[in-house]
Short mmCIF file of C-alpha atoms and ligand atoms in Angstrom, two decimals:
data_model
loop_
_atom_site.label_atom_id
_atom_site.label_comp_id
_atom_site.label_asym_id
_atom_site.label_seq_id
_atom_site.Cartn_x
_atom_site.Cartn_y
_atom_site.Cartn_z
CA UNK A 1 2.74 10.93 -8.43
CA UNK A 2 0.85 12.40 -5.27
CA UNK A 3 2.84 11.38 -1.80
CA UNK A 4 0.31 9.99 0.18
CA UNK A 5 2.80 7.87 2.59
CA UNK A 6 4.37 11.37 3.75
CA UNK A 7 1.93 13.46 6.21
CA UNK A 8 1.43 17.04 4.28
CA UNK A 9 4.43 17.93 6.66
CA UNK A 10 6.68 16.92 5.16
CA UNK A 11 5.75 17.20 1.43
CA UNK A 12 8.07 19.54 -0.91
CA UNK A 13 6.69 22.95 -0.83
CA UNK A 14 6.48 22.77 -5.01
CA UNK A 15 4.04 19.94 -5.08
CA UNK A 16 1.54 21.15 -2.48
CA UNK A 17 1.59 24.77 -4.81
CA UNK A 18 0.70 22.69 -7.97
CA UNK A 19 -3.04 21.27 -8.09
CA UNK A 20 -2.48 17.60 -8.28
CA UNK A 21 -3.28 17.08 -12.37
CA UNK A 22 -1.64 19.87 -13.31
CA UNK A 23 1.48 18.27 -11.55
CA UNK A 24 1.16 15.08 -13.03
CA UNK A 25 0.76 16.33 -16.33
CA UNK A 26 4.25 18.28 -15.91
CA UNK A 27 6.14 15.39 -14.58
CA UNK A 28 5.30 13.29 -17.04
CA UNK A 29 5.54 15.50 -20.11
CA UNK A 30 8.87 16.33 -19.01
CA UNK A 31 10.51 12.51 -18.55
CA UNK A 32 8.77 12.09 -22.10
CA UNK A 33 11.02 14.67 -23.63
CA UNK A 34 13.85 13.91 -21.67
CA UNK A 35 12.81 9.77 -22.79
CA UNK A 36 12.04 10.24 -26.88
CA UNK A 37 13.42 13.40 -27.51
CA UNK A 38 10.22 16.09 -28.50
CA UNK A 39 10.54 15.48 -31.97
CA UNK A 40 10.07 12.39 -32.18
CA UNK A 41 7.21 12.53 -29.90
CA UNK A 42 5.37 15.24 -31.68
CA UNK A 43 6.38 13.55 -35.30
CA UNK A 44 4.41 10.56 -34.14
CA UNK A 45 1.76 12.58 -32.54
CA UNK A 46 2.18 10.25 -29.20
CA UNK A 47 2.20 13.44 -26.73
CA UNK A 48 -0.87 13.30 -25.38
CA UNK A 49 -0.54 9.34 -24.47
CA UNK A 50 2.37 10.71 -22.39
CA UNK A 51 -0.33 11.30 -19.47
CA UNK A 52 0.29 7.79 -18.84
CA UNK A 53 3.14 5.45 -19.44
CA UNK A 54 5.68 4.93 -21.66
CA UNK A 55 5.35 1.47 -24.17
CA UNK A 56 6.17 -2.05 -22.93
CA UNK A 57 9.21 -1.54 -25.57
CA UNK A 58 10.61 1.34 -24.42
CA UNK A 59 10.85 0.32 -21.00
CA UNK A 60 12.52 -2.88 -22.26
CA UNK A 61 15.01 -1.16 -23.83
CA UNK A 62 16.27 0.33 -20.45
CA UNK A 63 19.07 -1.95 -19.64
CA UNK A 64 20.45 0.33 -16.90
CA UNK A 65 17.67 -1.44 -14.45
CA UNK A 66 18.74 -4.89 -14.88
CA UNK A 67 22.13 -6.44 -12.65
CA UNK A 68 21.25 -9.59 -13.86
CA UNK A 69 24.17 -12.83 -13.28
CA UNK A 70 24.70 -15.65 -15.78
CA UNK A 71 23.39 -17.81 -12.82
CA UNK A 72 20.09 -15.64 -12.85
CA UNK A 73 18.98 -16.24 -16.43
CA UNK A 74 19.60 -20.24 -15.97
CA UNK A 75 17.13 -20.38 -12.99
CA UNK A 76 13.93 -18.28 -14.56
CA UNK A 77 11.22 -18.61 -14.87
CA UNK A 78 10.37 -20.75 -12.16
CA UNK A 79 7.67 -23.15 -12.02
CA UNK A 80 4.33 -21.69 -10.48
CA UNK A 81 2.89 -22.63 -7.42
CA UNK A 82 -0.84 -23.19 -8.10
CA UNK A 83 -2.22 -22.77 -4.52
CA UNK A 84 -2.48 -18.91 -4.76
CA UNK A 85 -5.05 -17.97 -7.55
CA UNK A 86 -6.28 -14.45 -8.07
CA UNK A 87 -9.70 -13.01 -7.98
CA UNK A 88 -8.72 -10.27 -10.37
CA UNK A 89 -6.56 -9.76 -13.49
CA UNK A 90 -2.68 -9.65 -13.13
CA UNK A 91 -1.16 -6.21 -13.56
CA UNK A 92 0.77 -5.62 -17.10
CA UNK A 93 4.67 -5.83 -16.27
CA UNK A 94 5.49 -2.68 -17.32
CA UNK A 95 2.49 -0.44 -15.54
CA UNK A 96 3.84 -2.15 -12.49
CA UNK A 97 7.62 -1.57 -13.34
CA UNK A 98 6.63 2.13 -13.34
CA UNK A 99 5.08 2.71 -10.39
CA UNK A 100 7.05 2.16 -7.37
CA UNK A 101 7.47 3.12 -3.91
CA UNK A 102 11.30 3.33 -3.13
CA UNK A 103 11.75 6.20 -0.98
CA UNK A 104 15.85 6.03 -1.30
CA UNK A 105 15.16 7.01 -4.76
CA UNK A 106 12.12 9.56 -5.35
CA UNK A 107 9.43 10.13 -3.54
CA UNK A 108 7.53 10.13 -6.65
CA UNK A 109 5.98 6.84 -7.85
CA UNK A 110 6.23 6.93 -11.81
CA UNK A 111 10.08 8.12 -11.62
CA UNK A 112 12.35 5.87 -9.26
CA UNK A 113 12.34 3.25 -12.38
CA UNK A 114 14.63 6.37 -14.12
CA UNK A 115 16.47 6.98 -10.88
CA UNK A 116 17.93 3.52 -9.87
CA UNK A 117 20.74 3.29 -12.68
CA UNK A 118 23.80 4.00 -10.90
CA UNK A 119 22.27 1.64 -8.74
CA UNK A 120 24.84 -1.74 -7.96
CA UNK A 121 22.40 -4.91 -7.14
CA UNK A 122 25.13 -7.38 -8.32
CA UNK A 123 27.19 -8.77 -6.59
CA UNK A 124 25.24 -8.55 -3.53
CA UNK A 125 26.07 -10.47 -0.10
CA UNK A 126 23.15 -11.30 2.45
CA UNK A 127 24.28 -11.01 6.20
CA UNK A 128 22.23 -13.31 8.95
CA UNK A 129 22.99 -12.31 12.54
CA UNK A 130 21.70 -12.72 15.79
CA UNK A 131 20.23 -14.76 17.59
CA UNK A 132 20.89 -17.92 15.35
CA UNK A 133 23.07 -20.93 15.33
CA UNK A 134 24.50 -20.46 11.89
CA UNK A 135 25.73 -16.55 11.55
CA UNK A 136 26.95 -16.30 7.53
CA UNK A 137 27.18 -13.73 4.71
CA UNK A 138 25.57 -15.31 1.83
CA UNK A 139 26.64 -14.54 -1.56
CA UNK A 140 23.19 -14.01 -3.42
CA UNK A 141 23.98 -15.91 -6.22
CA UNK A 142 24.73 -19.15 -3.92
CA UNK A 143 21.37 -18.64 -1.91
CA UNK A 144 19.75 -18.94 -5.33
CA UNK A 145 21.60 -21.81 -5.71
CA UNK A 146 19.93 -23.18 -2.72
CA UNK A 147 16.59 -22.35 -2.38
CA UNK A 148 13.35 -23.79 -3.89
CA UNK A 149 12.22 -21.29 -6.14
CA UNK A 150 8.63 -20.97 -6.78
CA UNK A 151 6.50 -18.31 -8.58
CA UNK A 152 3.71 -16.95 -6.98
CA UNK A 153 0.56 -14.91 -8.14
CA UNK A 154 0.18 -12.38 -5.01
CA UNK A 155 -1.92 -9.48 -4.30
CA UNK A 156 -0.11 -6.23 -3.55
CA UNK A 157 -1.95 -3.53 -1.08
CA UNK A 158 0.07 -0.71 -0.38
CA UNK A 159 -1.10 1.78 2.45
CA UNK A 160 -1.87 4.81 0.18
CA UNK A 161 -4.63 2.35 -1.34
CA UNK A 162 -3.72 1.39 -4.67
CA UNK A 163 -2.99 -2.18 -5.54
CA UNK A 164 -1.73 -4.39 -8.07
CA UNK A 165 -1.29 -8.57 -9.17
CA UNK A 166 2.29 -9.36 -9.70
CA UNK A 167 3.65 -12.70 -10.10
CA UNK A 168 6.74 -13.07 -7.86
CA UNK A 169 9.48 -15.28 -8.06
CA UNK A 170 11.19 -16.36 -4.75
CA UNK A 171 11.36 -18.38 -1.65
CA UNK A 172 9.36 -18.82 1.62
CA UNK A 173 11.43 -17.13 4.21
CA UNK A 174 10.97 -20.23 6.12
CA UNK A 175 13.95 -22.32 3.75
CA UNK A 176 16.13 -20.19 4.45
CA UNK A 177 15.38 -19.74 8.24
CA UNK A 178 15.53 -23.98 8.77
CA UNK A 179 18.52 -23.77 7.26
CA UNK A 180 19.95 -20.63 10.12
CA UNK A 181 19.29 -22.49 12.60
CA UNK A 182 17.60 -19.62 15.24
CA UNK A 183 18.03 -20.01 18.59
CA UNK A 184 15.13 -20.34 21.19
CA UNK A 185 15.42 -16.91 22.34
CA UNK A 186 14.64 -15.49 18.58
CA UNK A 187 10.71 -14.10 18.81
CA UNK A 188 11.30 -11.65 15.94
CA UNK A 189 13.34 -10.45 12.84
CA UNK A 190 14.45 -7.47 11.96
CA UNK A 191 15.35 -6.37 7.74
CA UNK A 192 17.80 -3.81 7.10
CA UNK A 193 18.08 -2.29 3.52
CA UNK A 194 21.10 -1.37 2.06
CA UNK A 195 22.62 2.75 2.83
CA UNK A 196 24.28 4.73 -0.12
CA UNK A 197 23.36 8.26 -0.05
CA UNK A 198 25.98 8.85 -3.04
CA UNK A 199 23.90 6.69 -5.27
CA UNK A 200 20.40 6.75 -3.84
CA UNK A 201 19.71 10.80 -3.19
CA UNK A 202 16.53 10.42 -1.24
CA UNK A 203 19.05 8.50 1.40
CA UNK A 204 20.25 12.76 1.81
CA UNK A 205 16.79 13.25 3.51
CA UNK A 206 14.61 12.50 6.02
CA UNK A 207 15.23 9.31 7.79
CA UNK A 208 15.80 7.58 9.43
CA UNK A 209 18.04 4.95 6.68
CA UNK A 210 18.57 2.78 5.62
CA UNK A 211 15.46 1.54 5.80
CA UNK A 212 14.63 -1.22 8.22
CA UNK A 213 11.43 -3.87 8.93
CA UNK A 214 10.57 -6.01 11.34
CA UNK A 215 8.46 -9.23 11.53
CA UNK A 216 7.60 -11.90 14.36
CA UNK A 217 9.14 -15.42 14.20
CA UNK A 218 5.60 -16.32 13.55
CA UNK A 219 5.05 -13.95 10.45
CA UNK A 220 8.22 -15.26 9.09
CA UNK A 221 8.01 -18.48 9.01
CA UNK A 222 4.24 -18.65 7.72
CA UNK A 223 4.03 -20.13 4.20
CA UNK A 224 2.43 -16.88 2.62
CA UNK A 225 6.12 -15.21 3.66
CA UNK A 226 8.35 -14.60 0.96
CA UNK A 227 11.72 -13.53 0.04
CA UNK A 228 11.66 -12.52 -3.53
CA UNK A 229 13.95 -12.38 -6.27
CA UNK A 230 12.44 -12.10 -8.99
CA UNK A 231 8.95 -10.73 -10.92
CA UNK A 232 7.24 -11.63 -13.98
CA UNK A 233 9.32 -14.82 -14.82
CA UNK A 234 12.68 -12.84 -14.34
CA UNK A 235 15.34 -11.79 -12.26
CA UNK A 236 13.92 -8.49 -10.43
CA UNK A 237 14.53 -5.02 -11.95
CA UNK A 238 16.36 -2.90 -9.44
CA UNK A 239 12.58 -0.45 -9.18
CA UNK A 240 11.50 -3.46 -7.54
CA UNK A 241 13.86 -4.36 -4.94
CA UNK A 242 16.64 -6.29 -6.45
CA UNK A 243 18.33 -8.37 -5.72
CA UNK A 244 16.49 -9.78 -2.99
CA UNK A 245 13.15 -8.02 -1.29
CA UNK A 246 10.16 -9.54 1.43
CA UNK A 247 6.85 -9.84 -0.06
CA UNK A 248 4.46 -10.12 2.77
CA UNK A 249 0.44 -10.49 0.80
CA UNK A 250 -1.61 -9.51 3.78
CA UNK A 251 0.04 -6.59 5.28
CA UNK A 252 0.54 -2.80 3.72
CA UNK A 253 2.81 -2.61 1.30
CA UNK A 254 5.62 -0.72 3.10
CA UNK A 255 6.31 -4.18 5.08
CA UNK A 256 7.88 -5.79 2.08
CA UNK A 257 11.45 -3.76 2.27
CA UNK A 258 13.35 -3.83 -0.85
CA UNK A 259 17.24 -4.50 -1.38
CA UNK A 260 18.01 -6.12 1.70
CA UNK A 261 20.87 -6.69 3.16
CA UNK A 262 21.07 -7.88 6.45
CA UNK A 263 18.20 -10.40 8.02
CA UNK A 264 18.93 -10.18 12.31
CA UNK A 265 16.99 -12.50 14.63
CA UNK A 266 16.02 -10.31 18.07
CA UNK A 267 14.54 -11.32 20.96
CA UNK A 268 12.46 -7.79 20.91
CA UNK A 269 10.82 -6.34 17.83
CA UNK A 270 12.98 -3.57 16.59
CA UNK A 271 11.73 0.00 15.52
CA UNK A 272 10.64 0.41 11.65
CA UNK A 273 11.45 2.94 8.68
CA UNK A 274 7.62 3.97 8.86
CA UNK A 275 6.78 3.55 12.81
CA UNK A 276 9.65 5.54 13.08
CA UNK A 277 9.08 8.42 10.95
CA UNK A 278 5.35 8.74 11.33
CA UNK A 279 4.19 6.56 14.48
CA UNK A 280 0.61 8.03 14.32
CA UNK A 281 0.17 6.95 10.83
CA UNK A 282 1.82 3.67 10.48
CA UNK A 283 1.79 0.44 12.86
CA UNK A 284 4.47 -2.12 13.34
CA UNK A 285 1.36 -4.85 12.52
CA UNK A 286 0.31 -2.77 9.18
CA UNK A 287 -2.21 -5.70 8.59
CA UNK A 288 -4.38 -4.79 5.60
CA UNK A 289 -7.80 -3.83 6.95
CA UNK A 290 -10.45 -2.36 5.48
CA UNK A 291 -12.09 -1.66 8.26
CA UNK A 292 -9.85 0.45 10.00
CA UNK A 293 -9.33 3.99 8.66
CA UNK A 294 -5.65 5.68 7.41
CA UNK A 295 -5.84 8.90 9.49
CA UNK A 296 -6.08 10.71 6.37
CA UNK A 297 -8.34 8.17 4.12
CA UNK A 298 -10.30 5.53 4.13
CA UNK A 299 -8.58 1.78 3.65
CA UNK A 300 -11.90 0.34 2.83
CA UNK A 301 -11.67 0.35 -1.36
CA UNK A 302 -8.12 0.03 -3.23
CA UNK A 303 -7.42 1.45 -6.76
CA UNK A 304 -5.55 -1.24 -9.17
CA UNK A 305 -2.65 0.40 -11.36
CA UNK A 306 -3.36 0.86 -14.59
CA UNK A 307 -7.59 0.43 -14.87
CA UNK A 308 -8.08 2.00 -12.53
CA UNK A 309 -10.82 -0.06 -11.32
CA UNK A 310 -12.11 0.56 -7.18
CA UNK A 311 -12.03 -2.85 -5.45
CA UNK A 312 -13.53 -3.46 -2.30
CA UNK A 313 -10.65 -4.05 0.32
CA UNK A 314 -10.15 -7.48 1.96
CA UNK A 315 -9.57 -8.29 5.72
CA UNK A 316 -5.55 -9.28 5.22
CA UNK A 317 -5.73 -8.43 1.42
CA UNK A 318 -7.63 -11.86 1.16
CA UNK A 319 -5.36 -14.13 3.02
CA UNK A 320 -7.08 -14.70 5.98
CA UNK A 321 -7.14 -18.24 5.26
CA UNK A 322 -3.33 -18.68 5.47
CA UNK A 323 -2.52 -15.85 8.19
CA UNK A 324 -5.49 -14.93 10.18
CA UNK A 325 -4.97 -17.59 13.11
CA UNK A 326 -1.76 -15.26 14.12
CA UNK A 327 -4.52 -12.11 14.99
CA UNK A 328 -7.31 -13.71 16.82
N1 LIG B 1 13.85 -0.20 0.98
C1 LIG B 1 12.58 0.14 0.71
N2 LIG B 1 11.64 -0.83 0.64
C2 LIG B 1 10.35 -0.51 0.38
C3 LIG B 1 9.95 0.85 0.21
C4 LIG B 1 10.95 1.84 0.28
O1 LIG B 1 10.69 3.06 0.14
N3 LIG B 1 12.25 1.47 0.53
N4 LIG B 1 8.62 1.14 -0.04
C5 LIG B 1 7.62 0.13 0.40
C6 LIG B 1 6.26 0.42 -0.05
S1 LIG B 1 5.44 1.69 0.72
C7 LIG B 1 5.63 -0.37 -1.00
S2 LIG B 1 4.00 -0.14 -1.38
C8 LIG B 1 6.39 -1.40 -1.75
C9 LIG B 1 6.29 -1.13 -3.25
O2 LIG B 1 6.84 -2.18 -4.00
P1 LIG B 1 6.89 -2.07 -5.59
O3 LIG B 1 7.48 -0.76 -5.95
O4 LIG B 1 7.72 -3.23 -6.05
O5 LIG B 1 5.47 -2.18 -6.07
O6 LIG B 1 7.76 -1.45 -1.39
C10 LIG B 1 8.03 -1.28 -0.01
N5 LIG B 1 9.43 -1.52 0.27
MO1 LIG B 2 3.27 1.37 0.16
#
């Protein structure tokens, strides 16, 4: 799928060569083969729906993406939180599940869900450091254990303009932080994803990993700020972030970091995946705005997964309600 995040720069020479349909016809054709073998696939005559996505079934059937514990299928779903109501139609689980932004993977939307097998997200251990009273490694499973988990109906907005509805199951960040303890001196946190270049190839490239975020103290503990484990009333799949990933309504997508592993509580924000790699392009505040212009496009509409349909953009994706006191 086209690499908008990336500046032209630094886009593999193959892709710029190919005009964009032509490339997404090829890409998908091909993991079609590779997925139902061509005879099947020209038996049922179910090539040319190959433009899009595989069936809700198939992608079921994919076991490979799922860590999940015993403890995880006790706990979902979770009950819903009714405050958060959508203006538009959720996005079907497995359009969603298929399109994914998780640069240690692909760079390619509609393949990291194929890529993230070898791909460990259980057991998984949490590390809080910093500037906080109560330094621990939590074991995923007992955080779980401990937190109030809620499900949530949330827009999604990444930067490249496309969007989705997912329900997400999780936590506000704030639990967990009143349980930490920070100190005084703790104005921001910073979210470090997990590094394993053997596993996760795009880790081998440009940089700089593992992939890192950073929030202010007030961010984090506003209500709207989640950590999420899990999506459509179930543990997450590993395309999405598992085990444990920040979900963050009103800013770009690429502030919700997946996988993480360490949560560190800094007196000074710390420097960013995307501020890092392309400062011009993307902010540390990455507040949805429709007003202010990508460098390369326009931020004003957003194009939902699967329909299709343009939607006018909202100042903070629609949240200003909850968040927009924190930008006047
Ligand atoms: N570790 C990590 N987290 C990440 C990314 C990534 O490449 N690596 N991509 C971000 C971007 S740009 C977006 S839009 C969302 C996509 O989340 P989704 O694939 O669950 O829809 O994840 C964000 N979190
Ligand atoms: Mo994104």
């Amino acid at each position: 799928m086209a690499n908008l995040i990336l500046p032209p720069t630094w886009r593999i020479p193959e892709r710029k060569a190919t005009p964009e349909p032509l490339y997404f016809k090829a890409v998908n054709r091909r993991s079609c083969l590779k997925l139902f073998g061509a005879g099947v696939l020209l038996a049922s005559g179910v090539l040319p729906g190959c433009t899009t996505h595989v069936s809700e079934e198939e992608f079921a059937k994919n076991p490979k993406n799922f860590d999940w514990s015993d403890f995880d299928r006790e706990v979902y779903p979770a009950t819903r939180y009714p405050e958060f109501v959508l203006d538009r139609p959720l996005t079907e689980e497995h359009i969603a599940a298929q399109y994914n932004n998780f640069y240690e993977f692909s760079e390619a939307k509609d393949d990291v869900w194929r890529r993230v097998g070898g791909f460990k997200s259980r057991p998984w251990t949490l590390e809080i450091k910093g500037l906080v009273n109560r330094p621990q490694q939590i074991d995923v499973d007992q955080l779980l254990r401990t937190m109030p988990l809620e499900e949530r109906l949330y827009r999604h907005r990444c930067v490249e303009a496309w969007a989705m509805t997912v329900p997400w199951t999780g936590f506000p960040l704030k639990a967990l932080i009143d349980k930490i303890e920070p100190l005084s001196g703790a104005r921001y946190i910073r979210f470090t994803s997990f590094y394993s270049p053997n596993i996760a190839m795009g880790q081998r490239g440009y940089g700089p990993w593992p992939y890192t975020e950073s929030l202010t103290m007030e961010e984090a503990i506003n209500e709207l700020t989640m950590l999420v484990t899990g999506i459509y009333g179930h543990p997450l799949p590993k395309q999405h972030g598992a085990p444990l990933r920040l979900v963050t309504p009103w800013k770009y997508g690429f502030k919700s970091i997946k996988s993480i592993v360490s949560i560190e509580f800094t007196a000074e924000p710390s420097s960013t995946f995307w501020n890092t790699l392309v400062p011009f392009e993307y902010g540390f505040v990455a507040n949805v705005n429709p007003q202010i212009p990508h460098p390369r496009w326009s931020q004003a509409t957003e194009r939902m997964i699967g329909t299709n349909q343009r939607l006018p953009t909202l100042y903070l994706n629609g949240y200003e309600q909850w968040v927009g006191h924190l930008y006047t």
